[in-house]
PDB file of C-alpha atoms in Angstrom:
ATOM      1  CA  UNK Q 267       1.128  20.901   1.759  1.00 52.00           C
ATOM      2  CA  UNK Q 268      -0.357  19.726  -1.496  1.00 51.00           C
ATOM      3  CA  UNK Q 269      -1.811  16.361  -2.363  1.00 52.00           C
ATOM      4  CA  UNK Q 270      -1.505  15.693  -6.075  1.00 47.00           C
ATOM      5  CA  UNK Q 271      -4.008  13.326  -7.620  1.00 46.00           C
ATOM      6  CA  UNK Q 272      -4.045  11.955 -11.142  1.00 44.00           C
ATOM      7  CA  UNK Q 273      -6.938  11.427 -13.478  1.00 40.00           C
ATOM      8  CA  UNK Q 274      -7.629   8.055 -11.923  1.00 39.00           C
ATOM      9  CA  UNK Q 275      -5.078   7.932  -9.158  1.00 36.00           C
ATOM     10  CA  UNK Q 276      -6.183   6.846  -5.700  1.00 37.00           C
ATOM     11  CA  UNK Q 277      -5.101   6.392  -2.134  1.00 38.00           C
ATOM     12  CA  UNK Q 278      -5.719   2.801  -1.091  1.00 36.00           C
ATOM     13  CA  UNK Q 279      -7.197   2.472   2.374  1.00 38.00           C
ATOM     14  CA  UNK Q 280      -4.436   1.447   4.747  1.00 37.00           C
ATOM     15  CA  UNK Q 281      -5.395  -1.794   6.416  1.00 39.00           C
ATOM     16  CA  UNK Q 282      -2.671  -1.626   9.018  1.00 41.00           C
ATOM     17  CA  UNK Q 283      -2.127   0.586  12.060  1.00 40.00           C
ATOM     18  CA  UNK Q 284       0.894   2.894  11.935  1.00 39.00           C
ATOM     19  CA  UNK Q 285       3.935   1.190  13.385  1.00 41.00           C
ATOM     20  CA  UNK Q 286       6.919   3.510  13.218  1.00 40.00           C
ATOM     21  CA  UNK Q 287       9.299   0.930  14.624  1.00 40.00           C
ATOM     22  CA  UNK Q 288      12.994   1.370  15.113  1.00 39.00           C
ATOM     23  CA  UNK Q 289      13.864  -1.117  12.431  1.00 38.00           C
ATOM     24  CA  UNK Q 290      16.352   0.136   9.873  1.00 37.00           C
ATOM     25  CA  UNK Q 291      14.711  -0.023   6.511  1.00 37.00           C
ATOM     26  CA  UNK Q 292      15.800   0.166   2.946  1.00 35.00           C
ATOM     27  CA  UNK Q 293      13.126   0.188   0.276  1.00 37.00           C
ATOM     28  CA  UNK Q 294      10.113  -2.033   0.953  1.00 37.00           C
ATOM     29  CA  UNK Q 295       7.344  -3.661  -1.028  1.00 38.00           C
ATOM     30  CA  UNK Q 296       6.708  -5.502  -4.246  1.00 40.00           C
ATOM     31  CA  UNK Q 297       5.853  -3.713  -7.440  1.00 39.00           C
ATOM     32  CA  UNK Q 298       4.861  -5.252 -10.757  1.00 41.00           C
ATOM     33  CA  UNK Q 299       8.175  -6.874 -11.604  1.00 41.00           C
ATOM     34  CA  UNK Q 300       6.994  -8.695 -14.710  1.00 41.00           C
ATOM     35  CA  UNK Q 301       6.038  -5.423 -16.363  1.00 43.00           C
ATOM     36  CA  UNK Q 302       9.598  -4.122 -16.333  1.00 44.00           C
ATOM     37  CA  UNK Q 303      11.704  -7.215 -16.937  1.00 43.00           C
ATOM     38  CA  UNK Q 304      12.977  -5.792 -20.190  1.00 44.00           C
ATOM     39  CA  UNK Q 305      14.286  -2.759 -18.338  1.00 50.00           C
ATOM     40  CA  UNK Q 306      16.398  -4.597 -15.778  1.00 51.00           C
ATOM     41  CA  UNK Q 307      20.042  -3.537 -15.811  1.00 54.00           C
ATOM     42  CA  UNK Q 308      22.126  -5.863 -17.938  1.00 52.00           C
ATOM     43  CA  UNK Q 309      24.190  -7.121 -15.011  1.00 53.00           C
ATOM     44  CA  UNK Q 310      21.093  -8.110 -13.084  1.00 53.00           C
ATOM     45  CA  UNK Q 311      19.557  -9.835 -16.109  1.00 53.00           C
ATOM     46  CA  UNK Q 312      22.736 -11.837 -16.446  1.00 49.00           C
ATOM     47  CA  UNK Q 313      22.602 -12.859 -12.800  1.00 50.00           C
ATOM     48  CA  UNK Q 314      18.970 -13.915 -13.129  1.00 49.00           C
ATOM     49  CA  UNK Q 315      19.765 -16.156 -16.119  1.00 48.00           C
ATOM     50  CA  UNK Q 316      21.455 -19.518 -16.115  1.00 44.00           C
ATOM     51  CA  UNK Q 317      23.741 -19.743 -19.112  1.00 42.00           C
ATOM     52  CA  UNK Q 318      24.120 -23.090 -20.830  1.00 41.00           C
ATOM     53  CA  UNK Q 319      27.504 -24.664 -20.596  1.00 44.00           C
ATOM     54  CA  UNK Q 320      28.568 -22.657 -17.558  1.00 48.00           C
ATOM     55  CA  UNK Q 321      29.746 -24.578 -14.480  1.00 47.00           C
ATOM     56  CA  UNK Q 322      27.371 -24.516 -11.515  1.00 47.00           C
ATOM     57  CA  UNK Q 323      29.557 -22.210  -9.493  1.00 50.00           C
ATOM     58  CA  UNK Q 324      28.804 -18.843  -7.976  1.00 53.00           C
ATOM     59  CA  UNK Q 325      29.481 -16.678 -11.037  1.00 55.00           C
ATOM     60  CA  UNK Q 326      26.928 -14.219 -12.376  1.00 54.00           C
ATOM     61  CA  UNK Q 327      25.726 -16.565 -15.105  1.00 58.00           C
ATOM     62  CA  UNK Q 328      25.757 -19.760 -13.037  1.00 71.00           C
ATOM     63  CA  UNK Q 329      22.793 -21.547 -11.514  1.00 79.00           C
ATOM     64  CA  UNK Q 330      23.969 -20.544  -8.047  1.00 81.00           C
ATOM     65  CA  UNK Q 331      24.293 -16.920  -9.129  1.00 79.00           C
ATOM     66  CA  UNK Q 332      20.790 -16.941 -10.606  1.00 82.00           C
ATOM     67  CA  UNK Q 333      19.366 -18.501  -7.440  1.00 83.00           C
ATOM     68  CA  UNK Q 334      21.123 -15.905  -5.295  1.00 83.00           C
ATOM     69  CA  UNK Q 335      19.740 -13.075  -7.424  1.00 80.00           C
ATOM     70  CA  UNK Q 336      16.212 -14.490  -7.243  1.00 80.00           C
ATOM     71  CA  UNK Q 337      16.462 -14.909  -3.472  1.00 79.00           C
ATOM     72  CA  UNK Q 338      17.640 -11.315  -3.200  1.00 79.00           C
ATOM     73  CA  UNK Q 339      14.695  -9.990  -5.213  1.00 78.00           C
ATOM     74  CA  UNK Q 340      12.182 -12.086  -3.286  1.00 76.00           C
ATOM     75  CA  UNK Q 341      12.751  -9.738  -0.348  1.00 77.00           C
ATOM     76  CA  UNK Q 342      10.105  -6.991  -0.572  1.00 75.00           C
ATOM     77  CA  UNK Q 343      12.546  -4.232   0.403  1.00 80.00           C
ATOM     78  CA  UNK Q 344      14.883  -5.165  -2.427  1.00 84.00           C
ATOM     79  CA  UNK Q 345      12.086  -5.588  -4.956  1.00 82.00           C
ATOM     80  CA  UNK Q 346      10.705  -2.102  -4.366  1.00 84.00           C
ATOM     81  CA  UNK Q 347      14.208  -0.635  -4.266  1.00 87.00           C
ATOM     82  CA  UNK Q 348      14.940  -2.145  -7.663  1.00 89.00           C
ATOM     83  CA  UNK Q 349      11.791  -0.682  -9.154  1.00 87.00           C
ATOM     84  CA  UNK Q 350      12.596   2.729  -7.761  1.00 90.00           C
ATOM     85  CA  UNK Q 351      15.880   2.479  -9.658  1.00 92.00           C
ATOM     86  CA  UNK Q 352      14.077   1.374 -12.814  1.00 91.00           C
ATOM     87  CA  UNK Q 353      11.678   4.323 -12.502  1.00 89.00           C
ATOM     88  CA  UNK Q 354      14.565   6.760 -12.063  1.00 91.00           C
ATOM     89  CA  UNK Q 355      16.234   5.334 -15.157  1.00 91.00           C
ATOM     90  CA  UNK Q 356      13.046   5.512 -17.226  1.00 88.00           C
ATOM     91  CA  UNK Q 357      12.429   9.108 -16.191  1.00 85.00           C
ATOM     92  CA  UNK Q 358      16.026  10.145 -16.756  1.00 88.00           C
ATOM     93  CA  UNK Q 359      15.976  11.524 -13.213  1.00 89.00           C
ATOM     94  CA  UNK Q 360      18.953  13.346 -11.724  1.00 90.00           C
ATOM     95  CA  UNK Q 361      18.152  11.878  -8.301  1.00 91.00           C
ATOM     96  CA  UNK Q 362      21.047   9.907  -6.815  1.00 91.00           C
ATOM     97  CA  UNK Q 363      19.647   6.824  -5.022  1.00 91.00           C
ATOM     98  CA  UNK Q 364      21.041   5.932  -1.619  1.00 89.00           C
ATOM     99  CA  UNK Q 365      20.530   2.401  -0.351  1.00 85.00           C
ATOM    100  CA  UNK Q 366      20.380   1.573   3.351  1.00 83.00           C
ATOM    101  CA  UNK Q 367      20.991  -1.957   4.553  1.00 81.00           C
ATOM    102  CA  UNK Q 368      18.147  -3.381   6.587  1.00 79.00           C
ATOM    103  CA  UNK Q 369      19.486  -4.715   9.860  1.00 78.00           C
ATOM    104  CA  UNK Q 370      18.155  -6.561  12.853  1.00 78.00           C
ATOM    105  CA  UNK Q 371      14.674  -7.556  11.708  1.00 80.00           C
ATOM    106  CA  UNK Q 372      13.370  -9.077   8.497  1.00 79.00           C
ATOM    107  CA  UNK Q 373      10.389  -7.621   6.683  1.00 74.00           C
ATOM    108  CA  UNK Q 374       8.025 -10.373   7.850  1.00 75.00           C
ATOM    109  CA  UNK Q 375       9.615 -11.331  11.165  1.00 81.00           C
ATOM    110  CA  UNK Q 376       6.554 -11.811  13.374  1.00 83.00           C
ATOM    111  CA  UNK Q 377       8.450 -11.625  16.685  1.00 86.00           C
ATOM    112  CA  UNK Q 378      11.028  -9.088  17.906  1.00 87.00           C
ATOM    113  CA  UNK Q 379      14.605 -10.125  17.222  1.00 80.00           C
ATOM    114  CA  UNK Q 380      16.114  -8.189  20.148  1.00 81.00           C
ATOM    115  CA  UNK Q 381      15.170  -6.074  23.133  1.00 82.00           C
ATOM    116  CA  UNK Q 382      14.928  -2.908  21.051  1.00 83.00           C
ATOM    117  CA  UNK Q 383      14.455  -3.798  17.364  1.00 87.00           C
ATOM    118  CA  UNK Q 384      11.352  -5.290  15.768  1.00 90.00           C
ATOM    119  CA  UNK Q 385       9.858  -5.314  12.310  1.00 89.00           C
ATOM    120  CA  UNK Q 386       6.638  -3.430  11.604  1.00 89.00           C
ATOM    121  CA  UNK Q 387       4.973  -6.841  11.273  1.00 88.00           C
ATOM    122  CA  UNK Q 388       6.111  -7.814  14.782  1.00 92.00           C
ATOM    123  CA  UNK Q 389       4.979  -4.468  16.200  1.00 93.00           C
ATOM    124  CA  UNK Q 390       1.502  -4.937  14.730  1.00 92.00           C
ATOM    125  CA  UNK Q 391       1.368  -8.468  16.147  1.00 91.00           C
ATOM    126  CA  UNK Q 392       2.266  -7.138  19.600  1.00 93.00           C
ATOM    127  CA  UNK Q 393      -0.398  -4.414  19.426  1.00 93.00           C
ATOM    128  CA  UNK Q 394      -3.023  -6.946  18.321  1.00 90.00           C
ATOM    129  CA  UNK Q 395      -2.032  -9.359  21.113  1.00 90.00           C
ATOM    130  CA  UNK Q 396      -2.966  -9.469  24.789  1.00 91.00           C
ATOM    131  CA  UNK Q 397      -0.281  -6.962  25.738  1.00 93.00           C
ATOM    132  CA  UNK Q 398      -1.658  -4.324  23.378  1.00 94.00           C
ATOM    133  CA  UNK Q 399       0.225  -1.103  22.845  1.00 95.00           C
ATOM    134  CA  UNK Q 400       2.218  -1.555  26.068  1.00 95.00           C
ATOM    135  CA  UNK Q 401       3.882  -4.660  24.628  1.00 95.00           C
ATOM    136  CA  UNK Q 402       5.005  -2.719  21.566  1.00 94.00           C
ATOM    137  CA  UNK Q 403       6.244   0.376  23.415  1.00 95.00           C
ATOM    138  CA  UNK Q 404       9.887  -0.815  23.766  1.00 94.00           C
ATOM    139  CA  UNK Q 405      10.164  -1.026  19.977  1.00 94.00           C
ATOM    140  CA  UNK Q 406       8.718   2.338  18.932  1.00 94.00           C
ATOM    141  CA  UNK Q 407       9.750   5.944  19.596  1.00 94.00           C
ATOM    142  CA  UNK Q 408       7.966   7.644  22.521  1.00 95.00           C
ATOM    143  CA  UNK Q 409       6.179  10.117  20.243  1.00 96.00           C
ATOM    144  CA  UNK Q 410       4.817   7.223  18.146  1.00 96.00           C
ATOM    145  CA  UNK Q 411       3.513   5.525  21.298  1.00 96.00           C
ATOM    146  CA  UNK Q 412       1.828   8.791  22.347  1.00 97.00           C
ATOM    147  CA  UNK Q 413       0.117   9.221  18.989  1.00 97.00           C
ATOM    148  CA  UNK Q 414      -1.086   5.616  18.908  1.00 97.00           C
ATOM    149  CA  UNK Q 415      -2.358   5.827  22.497  1.00 97.00           C
ATOM    150  CA  UNK Q 416      -4.303   8.983  21.664  1.00 97.00           C
ATOM    151  CA  UNK Q 417      -5.812   7.438  18.518  1.00 96.00           C
ATOM    152  CA  UNK Q 418      -6.731   4.208  20.287  1.00 96.00           C
ATOM    153  CA  UNK Q 419      -8.409   6.118  23.153  1.00 96.00           C
ATOM    154  CA  UNK Q 420     -10.444   8.034  20.573  1.00 95.00           C
ATOM    155  CA  UNK Q 421     -11.625   4.816  18.922  1.00 95.00           C
ATOM    156  CA  UNK Q 422      -9.669   5.429  15.729  1.00 95.00           C
ATOM    157  CA  UNK Q 423      -7.546   2.318  16.091  1.00 94.00           C
ATOM    158  CA  UNK Q 424      -6.158  -0.194  15.930  1.00 94.00           C
ATOM    159  CA  UNK Q 425      -7.309  -0.918  12.386  1.00 94.00           C
ATOM    160  CA  UNK Q 426      -6.096  -4.246  11.014  1.00 93.00           C
ATOM    161  CA  UNK Q 427      -6.884  -6.398   8.001  1.00 94.00           C
ATOM    162  CA  UNK Q 428      -9.534  -8.166  10.060  1.00 95.00           C
ATOM    163  CA  UNK Q 429     -11.303  -4.828  10.542  1.00 96.00           C
ATOM    164  CA  UNK Q 430     -12.160  -5.053   6.835  1.00 97.00           C
ATOM    165  CA  UNK Q 431     -13.151  -8.741   6.902  1.00 97.00           C
ATOM    166  CA  UNK Q 432     -16.946  -8.281   6.829  1.00 96.00           C
ATOM    167  CA  UNK Q 433     -17.181  -5.909   3.820  1.00 97.00           C
ATOM    168  CA  UNK Q 434     -14.374  -7.698   1.994  1.00 98.00           C
ATOM    169  CA  UNK Q 435     -15.895 -11.170   2.337  1.00 98.00           C
ATOM    170  CA  UNK Q 436     -19.290  -9.778   1.368  1.00 97.00           C
ATOM    171  CA  UNK Q 437     -17.806  -8.700  -1.959  1.00 97.00           C
ATOM    172  CA  UNK Q 438     -15.829 -11.930  -2.447  1.00 97.00           C
ATOM    173  CA  UNK Q 439     -18.798 -14.164  -1.636  1.00 97.00           C
ATOM    174  CA  UNK Q 440     -21.403 -12.303  -3.672  1.00 97.00           C
ATOM    175  CA  UNK Q 441     -19.302 -11.455  -6.745  1.00 97.00           C
ATOM    176  CA  UNK Q 442     -19.028 -13.791  -9.697  1.00 97.00           C
ATOM    177  CA  UNK Q 443     -15.642 -14.809 -11.089  1.00 97.00           C
ATOM    178  CA  UNK Q 444     -16.267 -12.495 -14.020  1.00 97.00           C
ATOM    179  CA  UNK Q 445     -16.934  -9.563 -11.688  1.00 97.00           C
ATOM    180  CA  UNK Q 446     -13.818 -10.266  -9.623  1.00 97.00           C
ATOM    181  CA  UNK Q 447     -11.732 -10.437 -12.799  1.00 97.00           C
ATOM    182  CA  UNK Q 448     -12.706  -6.859 -13.634  1.00 96.00           C
ATOM    183  CA  UNK Q 449     -10.802  -5.510 -10.634  1.00 97.00           C
ATOM    184  CA  UNK Q 450      -7.288  -4.106 -10.803  1.00 95.00           C
ATOM    185  CA  UNK Q 451      -4.522  -6.639  -9.975  1.00 95.00           C
ATOM    186  CA  UNK Q 452      -6.838  -9.639 -10.310  1.00 96.00           C
ATOM    187  CA  UNK Q 453      -4.577 -11.222 -12.906  1.00 94.00           C
ATOM    188  CA  UNK Q 454      -3.691 -14.605 -14.396  1.00 93.00           C
ATOM    189  CA  UNK Q 455      -6.876 -16.296 -13.235  1.00 94.00           C
ATOM    190  CA  UNK Q 456      -6.680 -15.258  -9.579  1.00 96.00           C
ATOM    191  CA  UNK Q 457     -10.472 -14.924  -9.601  1.00 97.00           C
ATOM    192  CA  UNK Q 458     -10.671 -18.729  -9.991  1.00 97.00           C
ATOM    193  CA  UNK Q 459      -8.251 -19.270  -7.114  1.00 96.00           C
ATOM    194  CA  UNK Q 460     -10.243 -16.935  -4.870  1.00 97.00           C
ATOM    195  CA  UNK Q 461     -13.493 -18.782  -5.557  1.00 97.00           C
ATOM    196  CA  UNK Q 462     -11.771 -22.134  -5.097  1.00 96.00           C
ATOM    197  CA  UNK Q 463     -10.219 -21.226  -1.741  1.00 96.00           C
ATOM    198  CA  UNK Q 464     -13.214 -19.542  -0.098  1.00 97.00           C
ATOM    199  CA  UNK Q 465     -15.062 -22.812   0.742  1.00 96.00           C
ATOM    200  CA  UNK Q 466     -11.811 -24.275   2.105  1.00 96.00           C
ATOM    201  CA  UNK Q 467     -11.416 -21.655   4.824  1.00 96.00           C
ATOM    202  CA  UNK Q 468     -11.816 -22.862   8.397  1.00 95.00           C
ATOM    203  CA  UNK Q 469     -12.517 -19.290   9.496  1.00 92.00           C
ATOM    204  CA  UNK Q 470     -13.523 -16.317   7.409  1.00 92.00           C
ATOM    205  CA  UNK Q 471     -10.444 -14.275   8.276  1.00 96.00           C
ATOM    206  CA  UNK Q 472      -8.331 -12.240   5.903  1.00 97.00           C
ATOM    207  CA  UNK Q 473      -5.200 -13.772   7.386  1.00 94.00           C
ATOM    208  CA  UNK Q 474      -6.295 -17.318   6.513  1.00 97.00           C
ATOM    209  CA  UNK Q 475      -7.469 -16.221   3.077  1.00 97.00           C
ATOM    210  CA  UNK Q 476      -4.056 -14.737   2.318  1.00 96.00           C
ATOM    211  CA  UNK Q 477      -2.406 -17.952   3.512  1.00 95.00           C
ATOM    212  CA  UNK Q 478      -4.606 -19.996   1.161  1.00 95.00           C
ATOM    213  CA  UNK Q 479      -4.025 -17.695  -1.814  1.00 96.00           C
ATOM    214  CA  UNK Q 480      -0.266 -17.411  -1.282  1.00 93.00           C
ATOM    215  CA  UNK Q 481       2.000 -19.160  -3.765  1.00 89.00           C
ATOM    216  CA  UNK Q 482       5.585 -18.656  -4.870  1.00 83.00           C
ATOM    217  CA  UNK Q 483       4.230 -16.612  -7.753  1.00 86.00           C
ATOM    218  CA  UNK Q 484       1.929 -14.373  -5.721  1.00 88.00           C
ATOM    219  CA  UNK Q 485       3.490 -12.516  -2.806  1.00 84.00           C
ATOM    220  CA  UNK Q 486       1.555 -11.336   0.220  1.00 87.00           C
ATOM    221  CA  UNK Q 487       2.061  -7.748  -0.911  1.00 86.00           C
ATOM    222  CA  UNK Q 488       0.567  -8.478  -4.336  1.00 91.00           C
ATOM    223  CA  UNK Q 489      -2.394 -10.302  -2.791  1.00 96.00           C
ATOM    224  CA  UNK Q 490      -3.025  -7.560  -0.236  1.00 95.00           C
ATOM    225  CA  UNK Q 491      -3.093  -4.941  -2.977  1.00 94.00           C
ATOM    226  CA  UNK Q 492      -5.485  -7.104  -4.976  1.00 97.00           C
ATOM    227  CA  UNK Q 493      -7.882  -7.505  -2.028  1.00 98.00           C
ATOM    228  CA  UNK Q 494      -7.829  -3.755  -1.402  1.00 97.00           C
ATOM    229  CA  UNK Q 495      -8.747  -3.105  -5.033  1.00 97.00           C
ATOM    230  CA  UNK Q 496     -11.646  -5.558  -4.725  1.00 98.00           C
ATOM    231  CA  UNK Q 497     -12.778  -3.949  -1.459  1.00 97.00           C
ATOM    232  CA  UNK Q 498     -12.645  -0.458  -2.993  1.00 96.00           C
ATOM    233  CA  UNK Q 499     -14.026  -1.610  -6.363  1.00 95.00           C
ATOM    234  CA  UNK Q 500     -11.086  -0.322  -8.393  1.00 95.00           C
ATOM    235  CA  UNK Q 501     -11.598  -1.462 -11.972  1.00 94.00           C
ATOM    236  CA  UNK Q 502      -8.855  -2.385 -14.412  1.00 93.00           C
ATOM    237  CA  UNK Q 503      -9.661   0.444 -16.804  1.00 90.00           C
ATOM    238  CA  UNK Q 504      -9.524   3.118 -14.102  1.00 87.00           C
ATOM    239  CA  UNK Q 505      -6.118   1.877 -12.951  1.00 87.00           C
ATOM    240  CA  UNK Q 506      -4.652   1.106 -16.368  1.00 87.00           C
ATOM    241  CA  UNK Q 507      -1.269   2.700 -17.195  1.00 85.00           C
ATOM    242  CA  UNK Q 508      -2.925   4.633 -20.015  1.00 87.00           C
ATOM    243  CA  UNK Q 509      -5.376   6.214 -17.575  1.00 84.00           C
ATOM    244  CA  UNK Q 510      -2.736   6.982 -14.966  1.00 82.00           C
ATOM    245  CA  UNK Q 511      -0.437   8.407 -17.662  1.00 83.00           C
ATOM    246  CA  UNK Q 512      -2.895  11.268 -18.111  1.00 85.00           C
ATOM    247  CA  UNK Q 513      -1.275  12.795 -15.070  1.00 84.00           C
ATOM    248  CA  UNK Q 514      -2.763  14.771 -12.199  1.00 88.00           C
ATOM    249  CA  UNK Q 515      -6.187  16.309 -12.625  1.00 92.00           C
ATOM    250  CA  UNK Q 516      -6.028  18.722  -9.694  1.00 94.00           C
ATOM    251  CA  UNK Q 517      -3.938  19.898  -6.746  1.00 93.00           C
ATOM    252  CA  UNK Q 518      -5.505  19.460  -3.346  1.00 93.00           C
ATOM    253  CA  UNK Q 519      -4.367  21.717  -0.513  1.00 93.00           C
ATOM    254  CA  UNK Q 520      -4.072  19.895   2.818  1.00 93.00           C
ATOM    255  CA  UNK Q 521      -2.446  22.616   4.919  1.00 94.00           C
ATOM    256  CA  UNK Q 522      -0.777  25.977   4.594  1.00 92.00           C
ATOM    257  CA  UNK Q 523       1.075  28.612   6.594  1.00 94.00           C
ATOM    258  CA  UNK Q 524       0.656  32.382   6.428  1.00 90.00           C
ATOM    259  CA  UNK Q 525       3.243  32.488   3.657  1.00 92.00           C
ATOM    260  CA  UNK Q 526       1.519  29.579   1.939  1.00 91.00           C
ATOM    261  CA  UNK Q 527      -1.757  31.476   1.922  1.00 90.00           C
ATOM    262  CA  UNK Q 528      -0.160  34.194  -0.201  1.00 91.00           C
ATOM    263  CA  UNK Q 529       1.293  31.582  -2.529  1.00 91.00           C
ATOM    264  CA  UNK Q 530      -2.149  29.989  -2.938  1.00 90.00           C
ATOM    265  CA  UNK Q 531      -3.606  33.300  -4.078  1.00 89.00           C
ATOM    266  CA  UNK Q 532      -1.031  33.446  -6.871  1.00 91.00           C
ATOM    267  CA  UNK Q 533      -1.465  29.779  -7.727  1.00 90.00           C
ATOM    268  CA  UNK Q 534      -5.227  30.125  -8.195  1.00 85.00           C
ATOM    269  CA  UNK Q 535      -4.528  32.688 -10.896  1.00 86.00           C
ATOM    270  CA  UNK Q 536      -1.578  30.976 -12.578  1.00 91.00           C
ATOM    271  CA  UNK Q 537      -1.716  27.209 -11.916  1.00 91.00           C
ATOM    272  CA  UNK Q 538      -2.450  24.974 -14.901  1.00 92.00           C
ATOM    273  CA  UNK Q 539      -4.495  22.612 -12.686  1.00 93.00           C
ATOM    274  CA  UNK Q 540      -7.490  23.363 -10.455  1.00 93.00           C
ATOM    275  CA  UNK Q 541      -6.554  24.168  -6.843  1.00 93.00           C
ATOM    276  CA  UNK Q 542      -8.876  22.308  -4.464  1.00 93.00           C
ATOM    277  CA  UNK Q 543      -9.355  23.609  -0.935  1.00 91.00           C
ATOM    278  CA  UNK Q 544     -12.873  22.229  -0.396  1.00 90.00           C
ATOM    279  CA  UNK Q 545     -13.499  18.683  -1.584  1.00 92.00           C
ATOM    280  CA  UNK Q 546     -17.263  19.198  -1.374  1.00 90.00           C
ATOM    281  CA  UNK Q 547     -17.029  21.957  -3.979  1.00 90.00           C
ATOM    282  CA  UNK Q 548     -15.055  19.981  -6.557  1.00 93.00           C
ATOM    283  CA  UNK Q 549     -15.751  16.882  -8.597  1.00 92.00           C
ATOM    284  CA  UNK Q 550     -13.150  14.594 -10.137  1.00 93.00           C
ATOM    285  CA  UNK Q 551     -12.863  10.779 -10.446  1.00 90.00           C
ATOM    286  CA  UNK Q 552      -9.526  10.786  -8.638  1.00 90.00           C
ATOM    287  CA  UNK Q 553     -10.901  12.814  -5.744  1.00 93.00           C
ATOM    288  CA  UNK Q 554     -13.880  10.505  -5.469  1.00 93.00           C
ATOM    289  CA  UNK Q 555     -11.572   7.488  -5.162  1.00 92.00           C
ATOM    290  CA  UNK Q 556      -9.570   9.352  -2.535  1.00 92.00           C
ATOM    291  CA  UNK Q 557     -12.633  10.148  -0.444  1.00 94.00           C
ATOM    292  CA  UNK Q 558     -14.030   6.629  -0.823  1.00 95.00           C
ATOM    293  CA  UNK Q 559     -10.780   5.070   0.430  1.00 95.00           C
ATOM    294  CA  UNK Q 560     -10.674   7.382   3.457  1.00 95.00           C
ATOM    295  CA  UNK Q 561     -14.320   6.588   4.247  1.00 96.00           C
ATOM    296  CA  UNK Q 562     -13.724   2.830   3.982  1.00 96.00           C
ATOM    297  CA  UNK Q 563     -10.815   3.103   6.421  1.00 96.00           C
ATOM    298  CA  UNK Q 564     -12.812   5.196   8.899  1.00 96.00           C
ATOM    299  CA  UNK Q 565     -15.752   2.785   8.619  1.00 96.00           C
ATOM    300  CA  UNK Q 566     -13.436   0.022   9.877  1.00 96.00           C
ATOM    301  CA  UNK Q 567     -12.411   1.915  13.015  1.00 96.00           C
ATOM    302  CA  UNK Q 568     -13.452   0.434  16.389  1.00 95.00           C
ATOM    303  CA  UNK Q 569     -15.787   3.400  16.972  1.00 95.00           C
ATOM    304  CA  UNK Q 570     -17.639   4.396  13.809  1.00 93.00           C
ATOM    305  CA  UNK Q 571     -18.969   7.908  13.491  1.00 91.00           C
ATOM    306  CA  UNK Q 572     -19.914  10.164  10.627  1.00 91.00           C
ATOM    307  CA  UNK Q 573     -17.348  12.853  11.488  1.00 91.00           C
ATOM    308  CA  UNK Q 574     -14.508  10.411  10.783  1.00 93.00           C
ATOM    309  CA  UNK Q 575     -16.155   8.679   7.830  1.00 94.00           C
ATOM    310  CA  UNK Q 576     -16.738  11.978   6.018  1.00 94.00           C
ATOM    311  CA  UNK Q 577     -13.703  13.859   7.346  1.00 92.00           C
ATOM    312  CA  UNK Q 578     -11.831  13.756   4.038  1.00 90.00           C
ATOM    313  CA  UNK Q 579     -14.891  15.210   2.332  1.00 91.00           C
ATOM    314  CA  UNK Q 580     -15.687  17.931   4.859  1.00 91.00           C
ATOM    315  CA  UNK Q 581     -12.412  19.019   6.415  1.00 90.00           C
ATOM    316  CA  UNK Q 582     -10.872  22.258   5.107  1.00 91.00           C
ATOM    317  CA  UNK Q 583      -7.084  22.730   4.909  1.00 92.00           C
ATOM    318  CA  UNK Q 584      -5.245  23.010   8.213  1.00 92.00           C
ATOM    319  CA  UNK Q 585      -3.612  26.343   9.017  1.00 91.00           C
ATOM    320  CA  UNK Q 586      -0.089  25.774  10.329  1.00 89.00           C
TER     321      UNK Q 586
END
């Protein structure tokens, strides 16, 4: 297994426990739509536009058609799916996309919709509630429940957004607007909105902060990414498209089999990028961001210890 990291690529610390629910999912998320508007397929652009002189019916160029298209793209699954398609088109990829209809539970449904199907959001709510993992067990595969139970017993979970509240609010409260504006995804004056909303919070929770910052323009996903970049101190320059376009700066080996060991010997002699098996013996900005994100996540675990905080730095590849 190889982890490929770009010149300034990073792994953002996951602020949510693994869910692994039985929900059927298509593509999920929200990714920089404004950047690629000019690349939208013609048919979709037509649906998103209201043409003058057209009756307000349900046709592609009508107001109703435009509203339907906007409502469709407001769903995070559909937004990310669209941008996967845009990326495939830009790259000229031969990959054939396959869409899967999401059924049973919406992306942000906070309660289970049936006796066996729940969204990841609902599963996390159940785990965080009084019932704990037991309440979520009917909605996740048995092996997922076993893994979560093991991790929770070891003090490695659950990790939620509120686990990051103290370090995050420290940065938000002590940083100037100018400093906040230097972070990746702090765009269009969001630094002013952050500073405006902080004194209005009844409780210093990430959940309430997100509620205060949320507008029709800024989705939860966008705001969560922004807060993670502030927490991890990811600057705009380091995350700029020009920096990321430089491509990977190394290949990090996470695990290998006996056959893989032989392949690694050949790769070390022929690969065009450095092969990293020991993070402590290699230096690269992308690797540093990777290790910092892993340490920030481990630091938010219920039981903090140095073996977890520095695991990504110390641990050698796993032999399969």
